[in-house]
mmCIF file of C-alpha atoms in Angstrom:
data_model
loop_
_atom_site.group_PDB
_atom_site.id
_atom_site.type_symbol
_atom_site.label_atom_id
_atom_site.label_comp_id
_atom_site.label_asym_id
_atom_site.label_seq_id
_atom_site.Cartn_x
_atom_site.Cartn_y
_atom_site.Cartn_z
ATOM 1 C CA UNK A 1 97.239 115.833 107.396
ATOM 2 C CA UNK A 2 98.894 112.292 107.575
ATOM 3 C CA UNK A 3 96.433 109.289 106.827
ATOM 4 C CA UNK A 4 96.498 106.690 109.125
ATOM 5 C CA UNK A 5 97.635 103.439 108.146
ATOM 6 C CA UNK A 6 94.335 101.612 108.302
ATOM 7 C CA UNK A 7 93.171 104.346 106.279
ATOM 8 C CA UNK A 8 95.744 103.563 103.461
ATOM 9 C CA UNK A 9 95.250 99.807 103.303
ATOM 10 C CA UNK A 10 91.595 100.471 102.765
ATOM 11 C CA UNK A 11 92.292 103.353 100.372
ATOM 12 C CA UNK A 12 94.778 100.905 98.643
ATOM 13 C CA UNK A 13 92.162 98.065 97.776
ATOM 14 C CA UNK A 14 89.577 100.752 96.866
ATOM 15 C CA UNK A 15 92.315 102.260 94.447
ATOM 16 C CA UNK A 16 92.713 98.649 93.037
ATOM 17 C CA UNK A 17 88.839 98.172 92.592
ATOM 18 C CA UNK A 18 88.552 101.360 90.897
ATOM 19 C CA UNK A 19 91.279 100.108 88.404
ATOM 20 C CA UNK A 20 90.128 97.185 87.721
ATOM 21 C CA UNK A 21 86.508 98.411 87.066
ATOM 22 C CA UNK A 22 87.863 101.495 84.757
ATOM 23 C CA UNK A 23 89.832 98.207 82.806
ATOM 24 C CA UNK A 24 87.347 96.334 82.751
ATOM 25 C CA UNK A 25 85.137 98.864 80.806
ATOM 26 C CA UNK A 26 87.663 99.914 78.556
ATOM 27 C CA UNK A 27 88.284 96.522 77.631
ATOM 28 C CA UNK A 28 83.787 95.880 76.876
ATOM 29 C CA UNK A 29 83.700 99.321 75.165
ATOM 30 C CA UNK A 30 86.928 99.323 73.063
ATOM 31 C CA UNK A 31 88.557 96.799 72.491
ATOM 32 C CA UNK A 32 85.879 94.139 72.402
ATOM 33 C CA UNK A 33 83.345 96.056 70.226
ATOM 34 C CA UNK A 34 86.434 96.493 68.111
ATOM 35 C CA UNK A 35 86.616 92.984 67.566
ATOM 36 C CA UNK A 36 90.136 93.331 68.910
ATOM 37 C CA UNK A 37 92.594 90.829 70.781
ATOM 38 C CA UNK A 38 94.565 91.263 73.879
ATOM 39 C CA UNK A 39 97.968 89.835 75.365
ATOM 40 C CA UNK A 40 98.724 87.210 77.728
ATOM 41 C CA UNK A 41 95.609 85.694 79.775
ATOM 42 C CA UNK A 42 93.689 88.778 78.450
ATOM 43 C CA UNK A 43 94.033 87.382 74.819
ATOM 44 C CA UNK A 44 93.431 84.270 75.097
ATOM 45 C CA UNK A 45 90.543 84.669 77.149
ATOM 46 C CA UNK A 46 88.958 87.133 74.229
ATOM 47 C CA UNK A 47 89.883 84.605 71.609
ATOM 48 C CA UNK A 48 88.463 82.317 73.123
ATOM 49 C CA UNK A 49 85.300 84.560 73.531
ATOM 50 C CA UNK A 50 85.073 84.970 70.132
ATOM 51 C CA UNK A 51 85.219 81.346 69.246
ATOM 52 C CA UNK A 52 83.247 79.968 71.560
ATOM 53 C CA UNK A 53 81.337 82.283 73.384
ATOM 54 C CA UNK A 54 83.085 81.330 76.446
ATOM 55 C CA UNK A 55 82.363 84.229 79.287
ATOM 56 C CA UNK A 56 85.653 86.462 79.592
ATOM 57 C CA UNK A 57 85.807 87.571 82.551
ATOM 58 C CA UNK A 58 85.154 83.761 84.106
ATOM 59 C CA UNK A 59 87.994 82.539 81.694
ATOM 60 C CA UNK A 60 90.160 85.280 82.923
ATOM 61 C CA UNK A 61 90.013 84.149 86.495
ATOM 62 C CA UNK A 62 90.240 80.463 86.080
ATOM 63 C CA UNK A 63 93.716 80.774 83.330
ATOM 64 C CA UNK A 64 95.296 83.090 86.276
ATOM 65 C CA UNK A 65 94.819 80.884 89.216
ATOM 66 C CA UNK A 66 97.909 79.258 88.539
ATOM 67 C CA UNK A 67 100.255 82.291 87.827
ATOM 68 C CA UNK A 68 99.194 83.603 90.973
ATOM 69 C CA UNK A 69 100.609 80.249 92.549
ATOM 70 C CA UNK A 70 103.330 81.453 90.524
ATOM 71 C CA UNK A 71 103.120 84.794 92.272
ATOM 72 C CA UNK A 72 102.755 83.353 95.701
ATOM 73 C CA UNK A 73 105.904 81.859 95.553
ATOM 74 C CA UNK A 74 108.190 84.698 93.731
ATOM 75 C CA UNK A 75 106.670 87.677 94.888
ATOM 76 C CA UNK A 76 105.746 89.235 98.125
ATOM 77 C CA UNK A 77 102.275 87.955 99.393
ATOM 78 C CA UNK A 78 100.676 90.703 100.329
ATOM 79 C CA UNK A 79 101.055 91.633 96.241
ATOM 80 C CA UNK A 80 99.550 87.997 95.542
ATOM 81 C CA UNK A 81 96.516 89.267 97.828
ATOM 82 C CA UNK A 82 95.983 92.566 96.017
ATOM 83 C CA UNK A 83 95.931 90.775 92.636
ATOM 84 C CA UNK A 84 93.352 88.467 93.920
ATOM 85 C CA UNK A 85 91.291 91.457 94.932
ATOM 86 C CA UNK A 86 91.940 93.107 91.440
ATOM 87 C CA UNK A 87 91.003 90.166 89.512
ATOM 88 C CA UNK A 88 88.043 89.508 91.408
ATOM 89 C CA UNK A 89 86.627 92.751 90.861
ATOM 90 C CA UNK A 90 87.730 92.539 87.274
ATOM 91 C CA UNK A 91 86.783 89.023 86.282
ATOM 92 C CA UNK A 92 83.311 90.035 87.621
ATOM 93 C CA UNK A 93 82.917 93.703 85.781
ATOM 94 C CA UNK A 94 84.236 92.120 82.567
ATOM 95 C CA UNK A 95 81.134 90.278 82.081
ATOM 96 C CA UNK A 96 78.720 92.617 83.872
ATOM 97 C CA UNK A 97 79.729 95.213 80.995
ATOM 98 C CA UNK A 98 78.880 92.814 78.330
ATOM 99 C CA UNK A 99 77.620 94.714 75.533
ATOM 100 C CA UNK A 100 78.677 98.348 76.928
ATOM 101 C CA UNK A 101 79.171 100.754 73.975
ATOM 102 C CA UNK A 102 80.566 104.368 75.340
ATOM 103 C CA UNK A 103 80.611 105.746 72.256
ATOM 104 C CA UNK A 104 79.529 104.684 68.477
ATOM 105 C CA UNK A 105 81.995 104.918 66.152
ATOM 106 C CA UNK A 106 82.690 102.485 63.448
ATOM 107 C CA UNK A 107 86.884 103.076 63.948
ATOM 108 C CA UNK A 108 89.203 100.125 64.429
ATOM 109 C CA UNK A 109 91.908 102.466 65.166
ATOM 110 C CA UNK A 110 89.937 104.563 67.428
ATOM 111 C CA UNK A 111 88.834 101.579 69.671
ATOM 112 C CA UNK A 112 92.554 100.840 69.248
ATOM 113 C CA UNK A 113 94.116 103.405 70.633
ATOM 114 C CA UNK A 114 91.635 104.544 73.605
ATOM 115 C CA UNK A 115 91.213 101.148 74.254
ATOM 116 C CA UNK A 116 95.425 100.859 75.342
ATOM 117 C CA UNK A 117 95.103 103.958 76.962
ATOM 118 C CA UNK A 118 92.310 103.735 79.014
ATOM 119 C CA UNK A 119 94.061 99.661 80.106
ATOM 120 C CA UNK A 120 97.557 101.645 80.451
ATOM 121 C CA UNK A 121 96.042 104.391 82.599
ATOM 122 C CA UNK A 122 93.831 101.973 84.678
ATOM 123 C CA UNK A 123 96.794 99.342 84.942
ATOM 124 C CA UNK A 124 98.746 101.863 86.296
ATOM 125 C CA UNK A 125 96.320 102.836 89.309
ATOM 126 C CA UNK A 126 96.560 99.148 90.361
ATOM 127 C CA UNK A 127 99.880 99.038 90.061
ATOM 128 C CA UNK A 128 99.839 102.315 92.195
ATOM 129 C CA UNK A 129 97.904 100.398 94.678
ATOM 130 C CA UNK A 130 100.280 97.469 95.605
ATOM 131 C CA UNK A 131 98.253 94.567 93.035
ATOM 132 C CA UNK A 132 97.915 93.706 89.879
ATOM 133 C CA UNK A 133 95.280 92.695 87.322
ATOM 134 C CA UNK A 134 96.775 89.140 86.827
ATOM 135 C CA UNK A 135 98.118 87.670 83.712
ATOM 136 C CA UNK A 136 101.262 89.008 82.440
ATOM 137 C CA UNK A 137 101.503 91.578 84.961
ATOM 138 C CA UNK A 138 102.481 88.921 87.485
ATOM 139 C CA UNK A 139 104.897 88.245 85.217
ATOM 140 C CA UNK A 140 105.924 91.727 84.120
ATOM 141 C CA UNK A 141 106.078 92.212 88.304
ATOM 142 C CA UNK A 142 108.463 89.548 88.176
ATOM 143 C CA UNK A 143 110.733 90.682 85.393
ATOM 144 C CA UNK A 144 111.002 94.002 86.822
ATOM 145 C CA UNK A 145 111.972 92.797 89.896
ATOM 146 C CA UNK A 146 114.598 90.426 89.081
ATOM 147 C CA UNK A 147 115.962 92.422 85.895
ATOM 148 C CA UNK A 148 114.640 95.731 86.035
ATOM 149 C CA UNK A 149 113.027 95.791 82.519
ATOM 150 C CA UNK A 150 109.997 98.168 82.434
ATOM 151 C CA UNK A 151 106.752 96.331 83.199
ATOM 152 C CA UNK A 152 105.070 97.948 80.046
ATOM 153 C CA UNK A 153 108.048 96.984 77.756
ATOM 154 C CA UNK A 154 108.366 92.987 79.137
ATOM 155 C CA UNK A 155 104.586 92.958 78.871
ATOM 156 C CA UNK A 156 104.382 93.838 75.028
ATOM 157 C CA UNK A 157 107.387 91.574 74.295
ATOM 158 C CA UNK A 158 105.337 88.640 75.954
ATOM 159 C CA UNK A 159 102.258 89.291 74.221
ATOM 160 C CA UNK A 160 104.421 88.595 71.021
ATOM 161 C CA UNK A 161 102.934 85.169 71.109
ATOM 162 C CA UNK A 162 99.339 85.931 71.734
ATOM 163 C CA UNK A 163 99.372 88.352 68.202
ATOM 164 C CA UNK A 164 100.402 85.501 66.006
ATOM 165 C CA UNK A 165 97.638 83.477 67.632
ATOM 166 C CA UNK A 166 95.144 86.420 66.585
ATOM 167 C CA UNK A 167 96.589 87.125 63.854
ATOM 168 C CA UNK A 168 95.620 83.319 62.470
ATOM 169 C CA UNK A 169 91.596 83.420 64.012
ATOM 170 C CA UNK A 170 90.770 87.116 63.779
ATOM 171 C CA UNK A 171 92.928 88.141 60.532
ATOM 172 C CA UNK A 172 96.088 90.351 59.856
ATOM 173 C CA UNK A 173 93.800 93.501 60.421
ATOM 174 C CA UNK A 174 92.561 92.844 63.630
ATOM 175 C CA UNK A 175 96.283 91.440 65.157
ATOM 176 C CA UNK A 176 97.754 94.533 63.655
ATOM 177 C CA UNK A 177 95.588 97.048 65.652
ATOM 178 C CA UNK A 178 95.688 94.644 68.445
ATOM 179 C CA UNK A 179 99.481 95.579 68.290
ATOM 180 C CA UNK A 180 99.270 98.938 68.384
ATOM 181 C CA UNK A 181 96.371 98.572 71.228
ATOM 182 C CA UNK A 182 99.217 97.167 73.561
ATOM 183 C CA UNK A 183 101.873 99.270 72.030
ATOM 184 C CA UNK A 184 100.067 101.993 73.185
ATOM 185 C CA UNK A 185 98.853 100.438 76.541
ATOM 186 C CA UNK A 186 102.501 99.630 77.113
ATOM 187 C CA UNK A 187 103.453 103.337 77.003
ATOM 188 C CA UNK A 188 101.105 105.089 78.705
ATOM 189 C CA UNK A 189 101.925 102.473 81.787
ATOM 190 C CA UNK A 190 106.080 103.213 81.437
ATOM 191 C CA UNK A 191 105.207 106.849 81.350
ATOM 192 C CA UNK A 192 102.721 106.906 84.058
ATOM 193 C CA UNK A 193 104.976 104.676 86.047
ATOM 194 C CA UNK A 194 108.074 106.771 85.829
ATOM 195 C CA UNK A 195 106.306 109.921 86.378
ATOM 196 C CA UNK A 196 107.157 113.835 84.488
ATOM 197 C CA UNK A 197 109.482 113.114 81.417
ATOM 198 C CA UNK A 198 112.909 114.474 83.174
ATOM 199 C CA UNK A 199 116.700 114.700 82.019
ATOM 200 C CA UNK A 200 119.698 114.586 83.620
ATOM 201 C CA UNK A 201 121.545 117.127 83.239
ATOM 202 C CA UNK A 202 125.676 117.665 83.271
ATOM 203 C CA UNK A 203 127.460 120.871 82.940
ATOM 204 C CA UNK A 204 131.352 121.563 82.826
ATOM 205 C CA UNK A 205 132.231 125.216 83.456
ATOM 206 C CA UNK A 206 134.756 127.294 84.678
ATOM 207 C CA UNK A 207 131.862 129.628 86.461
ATOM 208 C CA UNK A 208 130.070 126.396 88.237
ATOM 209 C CA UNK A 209 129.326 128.436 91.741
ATOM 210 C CA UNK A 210 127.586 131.340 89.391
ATOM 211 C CA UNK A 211 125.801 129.003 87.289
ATOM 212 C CA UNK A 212 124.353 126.771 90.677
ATOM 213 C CA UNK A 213 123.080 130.093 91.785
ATOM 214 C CA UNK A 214 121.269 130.782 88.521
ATOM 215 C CA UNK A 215 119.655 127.281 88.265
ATOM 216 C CA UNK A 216 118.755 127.563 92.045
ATOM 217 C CA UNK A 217 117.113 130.834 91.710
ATOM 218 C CA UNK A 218 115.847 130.525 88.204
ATOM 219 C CA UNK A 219 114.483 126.920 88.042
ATOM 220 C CA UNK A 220 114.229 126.076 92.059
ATOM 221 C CA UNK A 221 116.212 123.346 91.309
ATOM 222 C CA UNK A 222 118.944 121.671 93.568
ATOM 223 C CA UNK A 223 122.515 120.876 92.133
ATOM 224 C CA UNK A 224 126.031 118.847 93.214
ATOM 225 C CA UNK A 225 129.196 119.442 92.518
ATOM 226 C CA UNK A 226 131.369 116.416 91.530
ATOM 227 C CA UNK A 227 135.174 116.932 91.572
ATOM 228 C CA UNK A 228 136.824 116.763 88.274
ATOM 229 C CA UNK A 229 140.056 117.732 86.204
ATOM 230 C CA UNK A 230 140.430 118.542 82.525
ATOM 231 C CA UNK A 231 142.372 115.862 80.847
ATOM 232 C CA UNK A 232 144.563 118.621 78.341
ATOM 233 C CA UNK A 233 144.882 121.092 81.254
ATOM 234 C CA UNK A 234 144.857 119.395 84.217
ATOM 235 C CA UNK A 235 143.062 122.018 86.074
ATOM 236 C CA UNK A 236 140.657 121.024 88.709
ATOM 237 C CA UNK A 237 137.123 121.859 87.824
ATOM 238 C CA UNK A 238 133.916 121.859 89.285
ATOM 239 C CA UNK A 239 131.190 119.542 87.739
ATOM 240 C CA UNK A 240 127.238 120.227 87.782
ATOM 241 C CA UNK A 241 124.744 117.223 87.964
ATOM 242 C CA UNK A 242 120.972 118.436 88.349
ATOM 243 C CA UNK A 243 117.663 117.019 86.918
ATOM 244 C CA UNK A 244 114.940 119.142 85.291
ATOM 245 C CA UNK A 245 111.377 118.470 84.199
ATOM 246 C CA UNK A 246 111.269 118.387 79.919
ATOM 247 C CA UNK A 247 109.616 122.274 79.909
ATOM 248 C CA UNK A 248 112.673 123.562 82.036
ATOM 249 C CA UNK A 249 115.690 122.059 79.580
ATOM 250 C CA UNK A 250 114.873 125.981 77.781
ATOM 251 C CA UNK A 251 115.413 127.585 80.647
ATOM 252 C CA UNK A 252 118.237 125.943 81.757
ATOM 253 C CA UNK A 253 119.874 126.635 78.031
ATOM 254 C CA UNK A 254 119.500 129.961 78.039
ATOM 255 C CA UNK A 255 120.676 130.386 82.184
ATOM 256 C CA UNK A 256 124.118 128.482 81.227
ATOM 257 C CA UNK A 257 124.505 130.895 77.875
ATOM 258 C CA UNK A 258 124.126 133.815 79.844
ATOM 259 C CA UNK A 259 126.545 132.781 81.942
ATOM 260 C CA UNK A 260 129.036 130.862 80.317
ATOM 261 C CA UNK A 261 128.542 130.668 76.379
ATOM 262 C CA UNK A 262 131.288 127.865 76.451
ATOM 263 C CA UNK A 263 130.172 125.715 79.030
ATOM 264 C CA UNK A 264 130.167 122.604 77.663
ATOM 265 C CA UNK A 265 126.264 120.514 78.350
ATOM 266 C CA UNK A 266 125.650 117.176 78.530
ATOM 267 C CA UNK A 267 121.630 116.298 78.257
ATOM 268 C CA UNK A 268 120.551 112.261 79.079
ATOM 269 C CA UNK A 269 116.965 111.306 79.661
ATOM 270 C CA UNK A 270 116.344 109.806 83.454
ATOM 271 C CA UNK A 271 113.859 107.221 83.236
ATOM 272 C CA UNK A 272 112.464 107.120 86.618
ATOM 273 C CA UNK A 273 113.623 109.889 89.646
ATOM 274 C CA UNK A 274 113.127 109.887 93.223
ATOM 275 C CA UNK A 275 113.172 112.454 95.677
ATOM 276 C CA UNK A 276 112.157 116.141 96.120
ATOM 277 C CA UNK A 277 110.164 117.973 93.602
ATOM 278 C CA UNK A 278 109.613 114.614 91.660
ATOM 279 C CA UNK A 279 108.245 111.241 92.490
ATOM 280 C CA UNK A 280 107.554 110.493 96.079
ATOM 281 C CA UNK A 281 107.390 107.022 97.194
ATOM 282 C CA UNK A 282 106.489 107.353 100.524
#
């Protein structure tokens, strides 16, 4: 049954409050009772938390409001109106959870690493959604746009900044797990965003039509043929491009061996794919 469209819009800025409360809490429970920093706005709104007691979720909204002018003018608005939305929920859940503690466990590491998942998993909903949380993901939103760098991967490499700032008020120990807080963070978003690791896959063989079959009937795959010619024989030949999930690379092996034990393979990693029987944008 097709939603309507009314029904996604609403759908889409109850996705983004969900988000933003689920990184909100991670952020109170982990990360804070950690004694841990952040990146971009983030961090310096926690640093400033722990030096001054200023309220983090209130600091959080007032550094953003002028990278979402920023926003406003470089990306599309209706993104700039989601983020507001996002941040709005989040600002104000940030210091409702004041003092949250999920679990107790005396762990820097722990709090480390759950604390950049739980971000990277509820980032990735709002991202989902159309918005954003503010801070550097206005920014990442930007990069990706313009140069298509991974929003997790131009997020950690702006934090950069932010960890040498921590590292001089909070200590070498708490930057350092701070690091691996948004290493972590960062790829849980890049594999969330591009979906089921896949590879793309390449196959030269002199029994292409048999082999298509196989992968079609073993795997439920699709295939194409691209038009080649051996460069020592100068024989035509019929090349296979398909993409498989990770788990099906086995059973693709063994299909081609079966077949053709000197087929010659060619295995590269596909960061993001579109279409049937992966991820659908629509």
């Amino acid at each position: 049954m097709k939603l309507s469209k009314r029904t996604k819009y609403i759908g889409g800025f109850i996705g983004i409050a969900v988000g933003a409360i689920l990184a909100a809490y991670g952020i109170q429970g982990f990360i804070v009772y950690s004694g841990l920093s952040g990146g971009g706005v983030g961090g310096i709104a926690l640093l400033l938390y722990y030096t001054v007691n200023l309220p983090i979720g209130v600091v959080t909204f007032i550094l953003n409001v002028p990278l979402l002018v920023l926003g406003w003018r470089e990306v599309d608005k209706q993104f700039v109106f989601k983020t507001i939305w996002g941040l709005v929920i989040f600002s104000f859940f940030l210091d409702l959870f004041i003092g949250v503690q999920p679990l107790d466990f005396d762990d820097v590491f722990l709090g480390s690493l759950y604390g950049g998942v739980i971000l990277g998993v509820s980032t990735a909903i709002v991202f989902h959604f159309g918005g954003s949380l503010g801070g550097t993901d206005i920014v990442s939103k930007i990069i990706q746009r313009k140069y298509g760098v991974p929003m997790g991967t131009s997020a950690l490499a702006i934090n950069g900044v932010i960890i040498l700032i921590s590292w001089a008020i909070l200590g070498p120990k708490a930057a350092l797990y701070t690091l691996v807080m948004l290493f972590v963070y960062g790829r849980v978003l890049d594999v969330i965003q591009s979906g089921v690791p896949t590879k793309s896959i390449t196959i030269i063989s002199d029994h292409s039509e048999a082999l298509v079959d196989r992968i079609m009937l073993d795997l439920g795959r699709g295939a194409t043929f691209l038009h080649g010619r051996g460069a020592y024989s100068c024989e035509p030949k019929d090349i296979i491009i398909c993409v498989v999930s990770l788990p099906e690379i086995g059973r693709l092996k063994r299909a081609v061996r079966e077949i053709d034990p000197q087929a010659f393979i060619i295995i590269q990693n596909a960061g993001e794919v579109l279409g049937r029987g992966f991820i659908n944008n629509a």
